[in-house]
Amino acid sequence: MKPRLVVLTGAGISAESGLRTFRDSDGLWEGYNVYEVASPQGWQKDPQLVLDFYNQRRRDVKAAMPNAAHLGLAALQEQFDVEIITQNIDDLHERAGSKKVLHLHGEIFSMRSVLDEHRKYRIISDINIGDKAADGGQLRPDIVWFGEAVPKIEEAAAVVMTADVFAVIGTSLVVYPAAGLVDYLPEGTLAFVIDRKLPQMPQMSNLMKIEKPATEGIADMIKALEGLI
């Protein structure tokens, strides 16, 4: 039976594929105030702006390619039972070959009815005003916006509790409730934290800190794990 590796990833892992995050630019995301394009209030005020914003993000993700960090995690599936919990809305983990990926904050290639969050559809092109779900509701990006509940947080917490090895990669650990997932890690579990600028982590007895970009840091983590396989 393979040891279980649980990985929490954030925007830093996709930044090296050219996908930017608002955390890099003082609350601006591609020049927009995040609350204008990523909150229920922003949607109510100007749904066209929100749709335009996410339509462009969808094009950006389609044009991006998985990098060495995504590929490295996928390769670890040979030796580990890997489950990735990602705060990212892109599909780069899946395209790199990772089989178990839980998207905490939604997916850019999914849309849903404003009337029923469970009525979802795949989307690879644009969403337009007037595009309706089968229940008559306007379609919106299937993204968890600021101020909305994170439906998969309990599932993610349960996954973290099963970890034999845990890694935090490319996240500032300032967005809750995702940041609180580290508190569910069993005491004494071998843990890695990898980022260009390391986030604040709880006191852990078995924590390896790697202050490098994700692509370089994951290579270091893989070397460190070789002794465990």
CSV table of C-alpha atoms in Angstrom, one decimal:
chain,number,residue,atom,x,y,z
A,1,MET,CA,0.0,0.0,0.0
A,2,LYS,CA,1.5,3.3,-1.0
A,3,PRO,CA,2.0,6.1,1.6
A,4,ARG,CA,-0.5,8.9,1.3
A,5,LEU,CA,0.8,12.3,0.1
A,6,VAL,CA,-1.6,15.2,0.5
A,7,VAL,CA,-0.7,18.5,-1.2
A,8,LEU,CA,-2.2,21.9,-0.7
A,9,THR,CA,-1.4,24.2,-3.7
A,10,GLY,CA,-2.0,27.8,-4.4
A,11,ALA,CA,-1.4,30.4,-7.0
A,12,GLY,CA,2.4,30.2,-6.7
A,13,ILE,CA,2.5,26.8,-8.5
A,14,SER,CA,0.6,28.2,-11.5
A,15,ALA,CA,2.5,31.5,-11.6
A,16,GLU,CA,5.4,29.8,-13.3
A,17,SER,CA,3.0,28.9,-16.1
A,18,GLY,CA,2.2,32.5,-16.6
A,19,LEU,CA,-1.1,32.7,-14.6
A,20,ARG,CA,-1.1,35.6,-12.2
A,21,THR,CA,-2.8,36.1,-8.9
A,22,PHE,CA,-4.2,39.2,-7.3
A,23,ARG,CA,-2.0,38.5,-4.2
A,24,ASP,CA,1.0,39.6,-6.4
A,25,SER,CA,-0.4,43.1,-6.9
A,26,ASP,CA,-2.0,44.5,-3.8
A,27,GLY,CA,-5.6,43.4,-4.2
A,28,LEU,CA,-5.6,43.9,-8.0
A,29,TRP,CA,-6.2,40.9,-10.3
A,30,GLU,CA,-5.1,41.7,-13.8
A,31,GLY,CA,-5.8,45.3,-13.1
A,32,TYR,CA,-9.2,44.8,-11.4
A,33,ASN,CA,-10.2,45.2,-7.8
A,34,VAL,CA,-10.9,41.7,-6.8
A,35,TYR,CA,-14.2,42.6,-5.2
A,36,GLU,CA,-15.5,44.0,-8.5
A,37,VAL,CA,-14.9,40.7,-10.2
A,38,ALA,CA,-14.9,38.1,-7.5
A,39,SER,CA,-17.8,38.8,-5.1
A,40,PRO,CA,-21.6,38.5,-5.2
A,41,GLN,CA,-21.8,42.3,-4.9
A,42,GLY,CA,-19.6,42.7,-7.9
A,43,TRP,CA,-21.8,40.3,-9.9
A,44,GLN,CA,-25.0,42.1,-8.9
A,45,LYS,CA,-23.4,45.5,-9.8
A,46,ASP,CA,-22.0,44.6,-13.2
A,47,PRO,CA,-22.4,40.9,-14.3
A,48,GLN,CA,-21.0,41.7,-17.8
A,49,LEU,CA,-17.8,42.9,-16.2
A,50,VAL,CA,-17.5,39.7,-14.2
A,51,LEU,CA,-18.3,37.5,-17.2
A,52,ASP,CA,-15.7,39.3,-19.4
A,53,PHE,CA,-13.1,38.9,-16.6
A,54,TYR,CA,-13.6,35.2,-16.3
A,55,ASN,CA,-13.9,34.7,-20.0
A,56,GLN,CA,-10.4,36.1,-20.3
A,57,ARG,CA,-9.2,34.0,-17.4
A,58,ARG,CA,-10.5,30.9,-19.3
A,59,ARG,CA,-8.6,31.9,-22.4
A,60,ASP,CA,-5.4,32.4,-20.3
A,61,VAL,CA,-5.7,29.0,-18.8
A,62,LYS,CA,-6.3,27.3,-22.1
A,63,ALA,CA,-3.1,29.0,-23.4
A,64,ALA,CA,-1.1,28.0,-20.4
A,65,MET,CA,0.9,24.7,-20.0
A,66,PRO,CA,1.7,22.7,-16.9
A,67,ASN,CA,5.1,23.4,-15.6
A,68,ALA,CA,7.7,21.2,-13.9
A,69,ALA,CA,6.0,21.6,-10.5
A,70,HIS,CA,2.7,20.2,-11.8
A,71,LEU,CA,4.5,17.4,-13.7
A,72,GLY,CA,6.6,16.6,-10.6
A,73,LEU,CA,3.6,16.1,-8.4
A,74,ALA,CA,2.0,13.9,-11.1
A,75,ALA,CA,5.1,11.7,-11.3
A,76,LEU,CA,5.0,11.1,-7.5
A,77,GLN,CA,1.8,9.1,-8.1
A,78,GLU,CA,4.1,6.1,-9.0
A,79,GLN,CA,5.4,6.0,-5.4
A,80,PHE,CA,2.6,7.7,-3.4
A,81,ASP,CA,-1.2,7.8,-3.2
A,82,VAL,CA,-1.3,11.5,-4.1
A,83,GLU,CA,-4.3,13.7,-3.4
A,84,ILE,CA,-4.0,17.4,-4.4
A,85,ILE,CA,-6.2,20.1,-2.7
A,86,THR,CA,-5.9,23.2,-4.8
A,87,GLN,CA,-7.1,26.8,-4.3
A,88,ASN,CA,-6.5,27.3,-8.0
A,89,ILE,CA,-9.3,27.4,-10.6
A,90,ASP,CA,-7.1,26.2,-13.5
A,91,ASP,CA,-6.8,22.6,-14.7
A,92,LEU,CA,-3.0,22.4,-14.9
A,93,HIS,CA,-2.8,19.6,-12.3
A,94,GLU,CA,-5.1,17.5,-14.3
A,95,ARG,CA,-3.4,18.2,-17.6
A,96,ALA,CA,-0.1,17.3,-16.0
A,97,GLY,CA,-1.6,13.9,-15.2
A,98,SER,CA,-2.7,14.1,-11.5
A,99,LYS,CA,-5.6,11.8,-10.9
A,100,LYS,CA,-7.0,13.1,-7.6
A,101,VAL,CA,-7.6,16.9,-7.5
A,102,LEU,CA,-10.0,18.6,-5.3
A,103,HIS,CA,-10.7,22.2,-6.3
A,104,LEU,CA,-11.6,24.3,-3.2
A,105,HIS,CA,-12.5,27.5,-5.0
A,106,GLY,CA,-14.2,26.1,-8.2
A,107,GLU,CA,-13.1,25.5,-11.7
A,108,ILE,CA,-12.7,27.9,-14.7
A,109,PHE,CA,-14.0,25.3,-17.1
A,110,SER,CA,-17.3,24.9,-15.2
A,111,MET,CA,-20.4,27.2,-15.0
A,112,ARG,CA,-23.5,27.0,-13.0
A,113,SER,CA,-27.0,28.4,-12.6
A,114,VAL,CA,-27.5,31.4,-10.3
A,115,LEU,CA,-30.6,29.7,-9.0
A,116,ASP,CA,-29.0,26.3,-8.2
A,117,GLU,CA,-25.3,25.9,-7.3
A,118,HIS,CA,-25.5,22.1,-8.0
A,119,ARG,CA,-26.7,22.7,-11.7
A,120,LYS,CA,-23.4,22.7,-13.4
A,121,TYR,CA,-22.1,22.5,-16.9
A,122,ARG,CA,-18.7,22.3,-18.6
A,123,ILE,CA,-17.6,25.4,-20.5
A,124,ILE,CA,-14.5,25.9,-22.7
A,125,SER,CA,-15.6,29.1,-24.5
A,126,ASP,CA,-17.3,32.2,-23.2
A,127,ILE,CA,-20.3,32.7,-20.9
A,128,ASN,CA,-22.6,35.6,-22.1
A,129,ILE,CA,-25.5,37.5,-20.6
A,130,GLY,CA,-28.6,35.6,-21.6
A,131,ASP,CA,-27.0,32.2,-21.4
A,132,LYS,CA,-29.4,30.2,-19.3
A,133,ALA,CA,-29.3,26.9,-17.4
A,134,ALA,CA,-32.2,24.4,-17.8
A,135,ASP,CA,-33.9,26.0,-14.8
A,136,GLY,CA,-33.9,29.4,-16.4
A,137,GLY,CA,-31.2,30.9,-14.3
A,138,GLN,CA,-28.4,33.0,-15.8
A,139,LEU,CA,-25.2,31.0,-16.0
A,140,ARG,CA,-22.2,32.3,-14.0
A,141,PRO,CA,-18.7,31.0,-13.4
A,142,ASP,CA,-18.6,28.0,-11.1
A,143,ILE,CA,-16.1,29.9,-8.8
A,144,VAL,CA,-16.3,30.5,-5.1
A,145,TRP,CA,-16.3,34.2,-4.7
A,146,PHE,CA,-15.3,36.3,-1.6
A,147,GLY,CA,-18.2,36.1,0.9
A,148,GLU,CA,-19.4,32.7,-0.4
A,149,ALA,CA,-19.2,29.4,1.4
A,150,VAL,CA,-16.5,26.9,0.4
A,151,PRO,CA,-18.6,23.7,-0.1
A,152,LYS,CA,-15.7,21.3,-0.3
A,153,ILE,CA,-13.8,22.5,2.8
A,154,GLU,CA,-15.0,19.7,5.0
A,155,GLU,CA,-14.1,17.1,2.4
A,156,ALA,CA,-10.6,18.7,2.2
A,157,ALA,CA,-10.2,18.7,5.9
A,158,ALA,CA,-11.0,14.9,6.0
A,159,VAL,CA,-8.3,14.4,3.3
A,160,VAL,CA,-5.7,16.3,5.3
A,161,MET,CA,-6.3,14.1,8.3
A,162,THR,CA,-5.3,11.0,6.3
A,163,ALA,CA,-1.9,12.3,5.3
A,164,ASP,CA,1.3,10.3,5.8
A,165,VAL,CA,3.2,13.2,4.2
A,166,PHE,CA,1.9,16.7,3.7
A,167,ALA,CA,3.1,19.5,1.4
A,168,VAL,CA,2.0,23.2,1.2
A,169,ILE,CA,3.1,24.6,-2.2
A,170,GLY,CA,2.8,28.1,-3.6
A,171,THR,CA,0.2,29.5,-1.2
A,172,SER,CA,0.4,32.5,1.2
A,173,LEU,CA,-2.0,30.8,3.7
A,174,VAL,CA,-3.9,34.0,4.2
A,175,VAL,CA,-7.2,33.0,2.5
A,176,TYR,CA,-9.6,31.3,4.9
A,177,PRO,CA,-11.0,28.7,5.3
A,178,ALA,CA,-8.3,27.1,3.1
A,179,ALA,CA,-5.5,28.3,5.2
A,180,GLY,CA,-7.0,26.5,8.2
A,181,LEU,CA,-6.5,23.1,6.6
A,182,VAL,CA,-3.0,22.8,8.0
A,183,ASP,CA,-4.6,22.6,11.5
A,184,TYR,CA,-6.1,19.2,10.6
A,185,LEU,CA,-2.7,17.6,10.0
A,186,PRO,CA,-2.0,14.7,12.4
A,187,GLU,CA,0.7,15.6,14.9
A,188,GLY,CA,4.2,14.5,13.8
A,189,THR,CA,3.4,14.1,10.1
A,190,LEU,CA,6.3,14.8,7.8
A,191,ALA,CA,5.5,18.2,6.2
A,192,PHE,CA,7.0,20.4,3.5
A,193,VAL,CA,6.4,24.0,2.8
A,194,ILE,CA,7.6,25.4,-0.5
A,195,ASP,CA,7.3,28.9,-1.8
A,196,ARG,CA,9.3,31.8,-3.1
A,197,LYS,CA,8.4,33.6,0.1
A,198,LEU,CA,7.5,31.1,2.9
A,199,PRO,CA,4.2,31.6,4.6
A,200,GLN,CA,3.7,31.5,8.4
A,201,MET,CA,3.2,27.9,9.4
A,202,PRO,CA,2.0,26.4,12.7
A,203,GLN,CA,4.7,24.9,15.0
A,204,MET,CA,5.4,21.5,13.6
A,205,SER,CA,7.9,18.9,14.8
A,206,ASN,CA,8.6,17.5,11.4
A,207,LEU,CA,8.6,20.4,9.0
A,208,MET,CA,11.0,20.9,6.1
A,209,LYS,CA,11.1,24.5,4.7
A,210,ILE,CA,12.1,25.1,1.1
A,211,GLU,CA,12.2,28.8,0.1
A,212,LYS,CA,12.3,28.4,-3.6
A,213,PRO,CA,9.8,28.7,-6.6
A,214,ALA,CA,7.6,25.7,-6.9
A,215,THR,CA,9.4,24.2,-9.9
A,216,GLU,CA,12.7,24.1,-8.0
A,217,GLY,CA,11.2,23.4,-4.6
A,218,ILE,CA,9.3,20.3,-5.7
A,219,ALA,CA,12.5,18.9,-7.2
A,220,ASP,CA,14.1,19.3,-3.7
A,221,MET,CA,11.1,17.7,-2.1
A,222,ILE,CA,11.2,14.7,-4.4
A,223,LYS,CA,14.9,14.1,-3.5
A,224,ALA,CA,14.0,14.3,0.2
A,225,LEU,CA,11.2,11.8,-0.3
A,226,GLU,CA,13.4,9.2,-2.0
A,227,GLY,CA,14.6,7.9,1.3
A,228,LEU,CA,11.0,7.2,2.3
A,229,ILE,CA,10.1,5.1,-0.8
